[in-house]
PDB file of C-alpha atoms and ligand atoms in Angstrom:
ATOM      1  CA  MET A  22      25.322  74.914  14.155  1.00  0.00           C
ATOM      2  CA  LYS A  23      23.313  77.588  12.731  1.00  0.00           C
ATOM      3  CA  VAL A  24      25.668  79.305  10.078  1.00  0.00           C
ATOM      4  CA  ILE A  25      24.700  82.444   8.068  1.00  0.00           C
ATOM      5  CA  ALA A  26      26.771  83.933   4.696  1.00  0.00           C
ATOM      6  CA  PHE A  27      26.459  87.571   3.315  1.00  0.00           C
ATOM      7  CA  ASN A  28      27.853  87.312  -0.144  1.00  0.00           C
ATOM      8  CA  GLY A  29      28.086  90.974  -0.974  1.00  0.00           C
ATOM      9  CA  SER A  30      29.469  90.857  -4.403  1.00  0.00           C
ATOM     10  CA  PRO A  31      26.972  91.539  -7.497  1.00  0.00           C
ATOM     11  CA  ARG A  32      29.157  89.619  -9.762  1.00  0.00           C
ATOM     12  CA  ILE A  33      27.668  86.003 -10.254  1.00  0.00           C
ATOM     13  CA  GLU A  34      30.388  83.372 -10.267  1.00  0.00           C
ATOM     14  CA  GLY A  35      33.027  85.993  -9.045  1.00  0.00           C
ATOM     15  CA  ASN A  36      35.752  85.954  -6.903  1.00  0.00           C
ATOM     16  CA  THR A  37      33.415  86.514  -3.609  1.00  0.00           C
ATOM     17  CA  GLU A  38      31.246  83.873  -4.760  1.00  0.00           C
ATOM     18  CA  LEU A  39      33.955  81.160  -5.476  1.00  0.00           C
ATOM     19  CA  LEU A  40      36.059  81.935  -2.368  1.00  0.00           C
ATOM     20  CA  LEU A  41      32.780  81.784  -0.523  1.00  0.00           C
ATOM     21  CA  LYS A  42      31.620  78.502  -2.028  1.00  0.00           C
ATOM     22  CA  ALA A  43      35.029  76.900  -1.098  1.00  0.00           C
ATOM     23  CA  THR A  44      34.652  78.346   2.554  1.00  0.00           C
ATOM     24  CA  ILE A  45      31.562  76.865   2.702  1.00  0.00           C
ATOM     25  CA  GLU A  46      32.046  73.298   1.663  1.00  0.00           C
ATOM     26  CA  PRO A  47      33.736  71.980   4.393  1.00  0.00           C
ATOM     27  CA  ILE A  48      31.146  73.549   6.703  1.00  0.00           C
ATOM     28  CA  GLU A  49      28.220  71.523   4.640  1.00  0.00           C
ATOM     29  CA  GLU A  50      30.261  68.483   4.390  1.00  0.00           C
ATOM     30  CA  ALA A  51      30.091  68.101   8.216  1.00  0.00           C
ATOM     31  CA  GLY A  52      26.323  68.509   8.051  1.00  0.00           C
ATOM     32  CA  HIS A  53      26.049  71.867   9.337  1.00  0.00           C
ATOM     33  CA  GLU A  54      23.739  73.871   6.835  1.00  0.00           C
ATOM     34  CA  VAL A  55      24.579  77.258   5.465  1.00  0.00           C
ATOM     35  CA  ARG A  56      22.011  79.992   4.722  1.00  0.00           C
ATOM     36  CA  VAL A  57      23.634  82.359   1.976  1.00  0.00           C
ATOM     37  CA  PHE A  58      22.043  85.849   1.272  1.00  0.00           C
ATOM     38  CA  ARG A  59      23.027  87.182  -2.000  1.00  0.00           C
ATOM     39  CA  LEU A  60      22.726  91.007  -1.060  1.00  0.00           C
ATOM     40  CA  ASN A  61      22.963  91.984  -4.742  1.00  0.00           C
ATOM     41  CA  PHE A  62      19.318  90.508  -5.443  1.00  0.00           C
ATOM     42  CA  MET A  63      17.702  91.655  -2.281  1.00  0.00           C
ATOM     43  CA  LYS A  64      15.398  94.266  -1.781  1.00  0.00           C
ATOM     44  CA  ILE A  65      17.373  96.223   1.061  1.00  0.00           C
ATOM     45  CA  LYS A  66      16.743 100.269   1.216  1.00  0.00           C
ATOM     46  CA  PRO A  67      19.608 102.277   3.246  1.00  0.00           C
ATOM     47  CA  CYS A  68      19.381 103.224   6.840  1.00  0.00           C
ATOM     48  CA  GLN A  69      17.662 106.068   6.681  1.00  0.00           C
ATOM     49  CA  ASP A  70      18.726 107.671  10.520  1.00  0.00           C
ATOM     50  CA  CYS A  71      15.614 108.145  11.304  1.00  0.00           C
ATOM     51  CA  GLY A  72      16.052 107.022  15.061  1.00  0.00           C
ATOM     52  CA  GLY A  73      13.274 104.611  14.904  1.00  0.00           C
ATOM     53  CA  CYS A  74      14.811 101.769  16.382  1.00  0.00           C
ATOM     54  CA  GLU A  75      16.639 103.848  19.127  1.00  0.00           C
ATOM     55  CA  LYS A  76      13.566 102.926  21.740  1.00  0.00           C
ATOM     56  CA  THR A  77      12.902  99.568  20.232  1.00  0.00           C
ATOM     57  CA  GLY A  78      15.558  98.239  18.964  1.00  0.00           C
ATOM     58  CA  LEU A  79      13.507  97.263  15.759  1.00  0.00           C
ATOM     59  CA  CYS A  80      14.025  98.792  12.347  1.00  0.00           C
ATOM     60  CA  ILE A  81      10.743 100.551  11.040  1.00  0.00           C
ATOM     61  CA  ILE A  82      11.525  99.717   7.244  1.00  0.00           C
ATOM     62  CA  LYS A  83       9.735  96.504   5.901  1.00  0.00           C
ATOM     63  CA  ASP A  84      11.896  95.087   3.436  1.00  0.00           C
ATOM     64  CA  ASP A  85      14.041  91.895   3.074  1.00  0.00           C
ATOM     65  CA  MET A  86      16.348  92.623   5.979  1.00  0.00           C
ATOM     66  CA  GLU A  87      13.583  91.352   8.006  1.00  0.00           C
ATOM     67  CA  GLU A  88      14.726  87.985   7.150  1.00  0.00           C
ATOM     68  CA  ILE A  89      18.241  88.849   7.543  1.00  0.00           C
ATOM     69  CA  TYR A  90      17.444  90.295  11.098  1.00  0.00           C
ATOM     70  CA  ASN A  91      15.679  86.706  12.075  1.00  0.00           C
ATOM     71  CA  ALA A  92      18.902  84.814  10.601  1.00  0.00           C
ATOM     72  CA  ILE A  93      21.574  87.371  12.355  1.00  0.00           C
ATOM     73  CA  ARG A  94      19.733  86.690  16.106  1.00  0.00           C
ATOM     74  CA  GLU A  95      19.888  82.651  15.610  1.00  0.00           C
ATOM     75  CA  ALA A  96      23.131  82.474  13.662  1.00  0.00           C
ATOM     76  CA  GLU A  97      26.161  81.121  15.618  1.00  0.00           C
ATOM     77  CA  ARG A  98      28.581  81.310  12.601  1.00  0.00           C
ATOM     78  CA  VAL A  99      28.438  84.528  10.686  1.00  0.00           C
ATOM     79  CA  ILE A 100      30.557  84.874   7.229  1.00  0.00           C
ATOM     80  CA  LEU A 101      30.747  88.381   5.504  1.00  0.00           C
ATOM     81  CA  ALA A 102      32.240  87.960   1.822  1.00  0.00           C
ATOM     82  CA  SER A 103      32.660  90.937  -0.110  1.00  0.00           C
ATOM     83  CA  PRO A 104      34.636  92.562  -2.827  1.00  0.00           C
ATOM     84  CA  ILE A 105      36.829  95.494  -2.070  1.00  0.00           C
ATOM     85  CA  PHE A 106      34.990  98.350  -3.987  1.00  0.00           C
ATOM     86  CA  PHE A 107      36.661 101.940  -3.927  1.00  0.00           C
ATOM     87  CA  TYR A 108      38.833 101.023  -0.429  1.00  0.00           C
ATOM     88  CA  GLY A 109      36.042  99.687   1.534  1.00  0.00           C
ATOM     89  CA  LEU A 110      33.128  96.993   1.430  1.00  0.00           C
ATOM     90  CA  SER A 111      30.512  96.852  -1.292  1.00  0.00           C
ATOM     91  CA  ALA A 112      27.726  98.943  -1.419  1.00  0.00           C
ATOM     92  CA  GLN A 113      25.741  95.639  -1.139  1.00  0.00           C
ATOM     93  CA  SER A 114      27.330  94.847   2.073  1.00  0.00           C
ATOM     94  CA  LYS A 115      27.375  98.348   3.241  1.00  0.00           C
ATOM     95  CA  ILE A 116      23.704  98.682   2.930  1.00  0.00           C
ATOM     96  CA  MET A 117      22.972  95.248   4.988  1.00  0.00           C
ATOM     97  CA  ILE A 118      25.419  96.671   7.600  1.00  0.00           C
ATOM     98  CA  ASP A 119      24.103  99.971   8.196  1.00  0.00           C
ATOM     99  CA  ARG A 120      20.792  98.504   8.446  1.00  0.00           C
ATOM    100  CA  CYS A 121      21.798  96.826  11.658  1.00  0.00           C
ATOM    101  CA  GLN A 122      21.996  99.705  13.356  1.00  0.00           C
ATOM    102  CA  SER A 123      18.822  98.361  15.110  1.00  0.00           C
ATOM    103  CA  PHE A 124      21.102  96.202  16.539  1.00  0.00           C
ATOM    104  CA  TRP A 125      23.524  98.785  17.790  1.00  0.00           C
ATOM    105  CA  CYS A 126      20.440 100.606  19.534  1.00  0.00           C
ATOM    106  CA  GLU A 127      19.404  97.030  21.049  1.00  0.00           C
ATOM    107  CA  LYS A 128      22.839  96.349  22.536  1.00  0.00           C
ATOM    108  CA  TYR A 129      24.191  99.860  23.600  1.00  0.00           C
ATOM    109  CA  LEU A 130      20.978 101.894  24.392  1.00  0.00           C
ATOM    110  CA  LEU A 131      19.023  99.147  25.633  1.00  0.00           C
ATOM    111  CA  LYS A 132      21.497  96.984  26.851  1.00  0.00           C
ATOM    112  CA  ARG A 133      20.239  93.745  25.430  1.00  0.00           C
ATOM    113  CA  PRO A 134      23.100  92.188  23.504  1.00  0.00           C
ATOM    114  CA  ILE A 135      22.149  88.839  21.355  1.00  0.00           C
ATOM    115  CA  PRO A 136      22.678  86.177  23.683  1.00  0.00           C
ATOM    116  CA  SER A 137      25.525  83.754  22.684  1.00  0.00           C
ATOM    117  CA  GLY A 138      23.304  80.506  22.185  1.00  0.00           C
ATOM    118  CA  PRO A 139      24.870  77.127  22.594  1.00  0.00           C
ATOM    119  CA  SER A 140      28.319  77.268  20.218  1.00  0.00           C
ATOM    120  CA  GLY A 141      28.828  80.811  20.753  1.00  0.00           C
ATOM    121  CA  ARG A 142      29.201  83.366  18.081  1.00  0.00           C
ATOM    122  CA  LYS A 143      32.211  83.586  15.847  1.00  0.00           C
ATOM    123  CA  GLY A 144      32.541  85.511  12.562  1.00  0.00           C
ATOM    124  CA  LEU A 145      34.857  84.953   9.457  1.00  0.00           C
ATOM    125  CA  LEU A 146      35.457  88.012   6.830  1.00  0.00           C
ATOM    126  CA  ILE A 147      36.471  87.408   3.208  1.00  0.00           C
ATOM    127  CA  LEU A 148      37.710  89.900   1.020  1.00  0.00           C
ATOM    128  CA  VAL A 149      39.096  90.079  -2.598  1.00  0.00           C
ATOM    129  CA  GLY A 150      40.537  93.066  -3.913  1.00  0.00           C
ATOM    130  CA  GLY A 151      42.033  93.853  -7.026  1.00  0.00           C
ATOM    131  CA  MET A 152      44.701  96.159  -6.189  1.00  0.00           C
ATOM    132  CA  LYS A 153      47.993  94.874  -4.643  1.00  0.00           C
ATOM    133  CA  ASN A 154      48.064  97.331  -1.498  1.00  0.00           C
ATOM    134  CA  ASP A 155      46.530  96.704   1.560  1.00  0.00           C
ATOM    135  CA  ARG A 156      44.638  99.792   2.314  1.00  0.00           C
ATOM    136  CA  GLY A 157      41.165  98.615   0.911  1.00  0.00           C
ATOM    137  CA  ILE A 158      41.536  95.431   3.005  1.00  0.00           C
ATOM    138  CA  ASP A 159      42.028  97.723   5.900  1.00  0.00           C
ATOM    139  CA  CYS A 160      39.361  99.575   5.606  1.00  0.00           C
ATOM    140  CA  ALA A 161      36.825  97.078   4.678  1.00  0.00           C
ATOM    141  CA  GLU A 162      38.085  95.307   8.057  1.00  0.00           C
ATOM    142  CA  ALA A 163      37.533  98.166  10.033  1.00  0.00           C
ATOM    143  CA  SER A 164      33.739  98.622   8.720  1.00  0.00           C
ATOM    144  CA  ALA A 165      33.191  94.610   9.279  1.00  0.00           C
ATOM    145  CA  LYS A 166      34.502  94.697  13.057  1.00  0.00           C
ATOM    146  CA  ALA A 167      31.790  97.389  14.014  1.00  0.00           C
ATOM    147  CA  PHE A 168      29.461  94.907  12.170  1.00  0.00           C
ATOM    148  CA  PHE A 169      30.715  91.855  14.004  1.00  0.00           C
ATOM    149  CA  ARG A 170      30.859  93.668  17.560  1.00  0.00           C
ATOM    150  CA  THR A 171      27.401  95.060  16.963  1.00  0.00           C
ATOM    151  CA  ILE A 172      25.917  91.583  16.340  1.00  0.00           C
ATOM    152  CA  SER A 173      27.715  90.161  19.422  1.00  0.00           C
ATOM    153  CA  ILE A 174      30.482  88.369  17.577  1.00  0.00           C
ATOM    154  CA  GLN A 175      33.816  88.934  19.565  1.00  0.00           C
ATOM    155  CA  GLU A 176      36.156  86.947  17.625  1.00  0.00           C
ATOM    156  CA  HIS A 177      36.078  86.848  13.863  1.00  0.00           C
ATOM    157  CA  ASP A 178      38.868  85.351  11.523  1.00  0.00           C
ATOM    158  CA  VAL A 179      39.749  87.395   8.355  1.00  0.00           C
ATOM    159  CA  LEU A 180      40.836  85.974   4.819  1.00  0.00           C
ATOM    160  CA  SER A 181      41.897  88.483   2.317  1.00  0.00           C
ATOM    161  CA  PHE A 182      43.382  88.338  -0.946  1.00  0.00           C
ATOM    162  CA  LYS A 183      44.793  91.171  -3.008  1.00  0.00           C
ATOM    163  CA  GLY A 184      45.499  91.485  -6.695  1.00  0.00           C
ATOM    164  CA  VAL A 185      42.609  89.371  -7.613  1.00  0.00           C
ATOM    165  CA  ASP A 186      40.755  91.604 -10.445  1.00  0.00           C
ATOM    166  CA  ALA A 187      39.247  89.407 -13.314  1.00  0.00           C
ATOM    167  CA  LYS A 188      36.008  87.462 -12.815  1.00  0.00           C
ATOM    168  CA  GLY A 189      37.276  83.947 -11.806  1.00  0.00           C
ATOM    169  CA  ALA A 190      40.760  85.047 -11.279  1.00  0.00           C
ATOM    170  CA  ILE A 191      40.800  83.787  -7.549  1.00  0.00           C
ATOM    171  CA  LEU A 192      40.709  80.080  -9.416  1.00  0.00           C
ATOM    172  CA  GLU A 193      44.324  80.742 -10.626  1.00  0.00           C
ATOM    173  CA  HIS A 194      45.498  81.776  -7.219  1.00  0.00           C
ATOM    174  CA  PRO A 195      47.674  79.103  -5.895  1.00  0.00           C
ATOM    175  CA  THR A 196      46.321  79.130  -2.330  1.00  0.00           C
ATOM    176  CA  ALA A 197      43.219  80.924  -1.962  1.00  0.00           C
ATOM    177  CA  LEU A 198      40.397  78.399  -2.530  1.00  0.00           C
ATOM    178  CA  LYS A 199      42.381  75.548   0.001  1.00  0.00           C
ATOM    179  CA  GLU A 200      42.793  78.721   2.463  1.00  0.00           C
ATOM    180  CA  GLY A 201      38.722  79.307   2.415  1.00  0.00           C
ATOM    181  CA  GLN A 202      38.501  75.524   2.965  1.00  0.00           C
ATOM    182  CA  GLU A 203      40.509  75.380   6.145  1.00  0.00           C
ATOM    183  CA  ALA A 204      38.928  78.751   7.329  1.00  0.00           C
ATOM    184  CA  GLY A 205      35.711  77.172   7.415  1.00  0.00           C
ATOM    185  CA  LYS A 206      36.778  74.340   8.847  1.00  0.00           C
ATOM    186  CA  ARG A 207      38.269  76.556  11.719  1.00  0.00           C
ATOM    187  CA  LEU A 208      35.104  78.564  11.768  1.00  0.00           C
ATOM    188  CA  ILE A 209      33.044  75.377  12.793  1.00  0.00           C
ATOM    189  CA  SER A 210      35.852  73.589  15.041  1.00  0.00           C
TER     190      SER A 210
HETATM  191  C1  FMN B 313      33.244  99.719  -8.514  1.00  0.00           C
HETATM  192  C2  FMN B 313      34.644  98.947  -8.365  1.00  0.00           C
HETATM  193  C3  FMN B 313      35.531  99.859  -7.525  1.00  0.00           C
HETATM  194  C4  FMN B 313      36.412  98.679  -7.159  1.00  0.00           C
HETATM  195  N1  FMN B 313      37.476  99.326  -6.194  1.00  0.00           N
HETATM  196  C5  FMN B 313      38.857  98.686  -5.962  1.00  0.00           C
HETATM  197  C6  FMN B 313      39.419  99.205  -4.864  1.00  0.00           C
HETATM  198  O1  FMN B 313      39.729 100.221  -4.472  1.00  0.00           O
HETATM  199  N2  FMN B 313      40.434  98.573  -4.272  1.00  0.00           N
HETATM  200  C7  FMN B 313      40.548  96.932  -5.216  1.00  0.00           C
HETATM  201  O2  FMN B 313      41.516  96.452  -4.384  1.00  0.00           O
HETATM  202  N3  FMN B 313      40.025  96.658  -5.962  1.00  0.00           N
HETATM  203  C8  FMN B 313      38.841  97.392  -6.342  1.00  0.00           C
HETATM  204  N4  FMN B 313      38.023  97.055  -7.509  1.00  0.00           N
HETATM  205  C9  FMN B 313      38.293  95.410  -7.917  1.00  0.00           C
HETATM  206  C10 FMN B 313      37.962  94.491  -7.489  1.00  0.00           C
HETATM  207  O3  FMN B 313      37.664  94.482  -6.003  1.00  0.00           O
HETATM  208  C11 FMN B 313      37.914  92.999  -7.849  1.00  0.00           C
HETATM  209  O4  FMN B 313      37.653  92.595  -9.277  1.00  0.00           O
HETATM  210  C12 FMN B 313      37.332  91.989  -6.940  1.00  0.00           C
HETATM  211  O5  FMN B 313      38.229  90.576  -7.791  1.00  0.00           O
HETATM  212  C13 FMN B 313      35.956  91.859  -7.491  1.00  0.00           C
HETATM  213  O6  FMN B 313      35.602  90.971  -6.768  1.00  0.00           O
HETATM  214  P1  FMN B 313      33.952  89.722  -7.738  1.00  0.00           P
HETATM  215  O7  FMN B 313      34.420  89.249  -8.763  1.00  0.00           O
HETATM  216  O8  FMN B 313      33.681  88.923  -6.341  1.00  0.00           O
HETATM  217  O9  FMN B 313      33.011  90.821  -7.770  1.00  0.00           O
HETATM  218  C14 FMN B 313      37.144  97.377  -7.705  1.00  0.00           C
HETATM  219  C15 FMN B 313      36.037  96.960  -8.627  1.00  0.00           C
HETATM  220  C16 FMN B 313      34.481  97.601  -9.003  1.00  0.00           C
HETATM  221  C17 FMN B 313      33.780  97.009  -9.845  1.00  0.00           C
END
């Protein structure tokens, strides 16, 4: 099964990365290769709304999104992991998502949705926020849901933790890593 994961956190060994690692562990143990894109370290320009993708479904900007486009097309499982920044997804996550406007054009204007593949397509959203309220989680999930539907993922699971702020604090959470592992197992079941 082809599994890809987006890490939208700039913090190395931060909460998102640690939780993502725990989630990926059982997937790799089951023999599936997981390709992780650390968005903060990639060269990805924001969408220019140039309309270049409207007739072809292809983005005209040539940068690191090219490898992501191919990976999304082939993926059967997609994990999006992001910290909550200003009540939404991190900029690193959002820039990548906005560039998927080309898939939106392909699906809705050109009527060519990404095909399902042998094991279907499923998503997992992982969110970590420092605040104790749900608003940031809800806003981030709305964007992520639009992303998943655009890339023809009809079904996604959500794993979110609030009140987790300091670097590495997720390790002190009583259930987070275990819940990550369980979500990873469910994703490939
Ligand atoms: C620029 C910035 C904005 C943030 N905004 C929010 C926010 O709106 N809501 C929230 O719950 N946490 C917010 N936080 C806290 C982070 O979500 C929190 O520290 C999280 O654990 C970071 O995950 P990471 O270690 O993977 O980077 C913000 C942090 C930064 C750096």
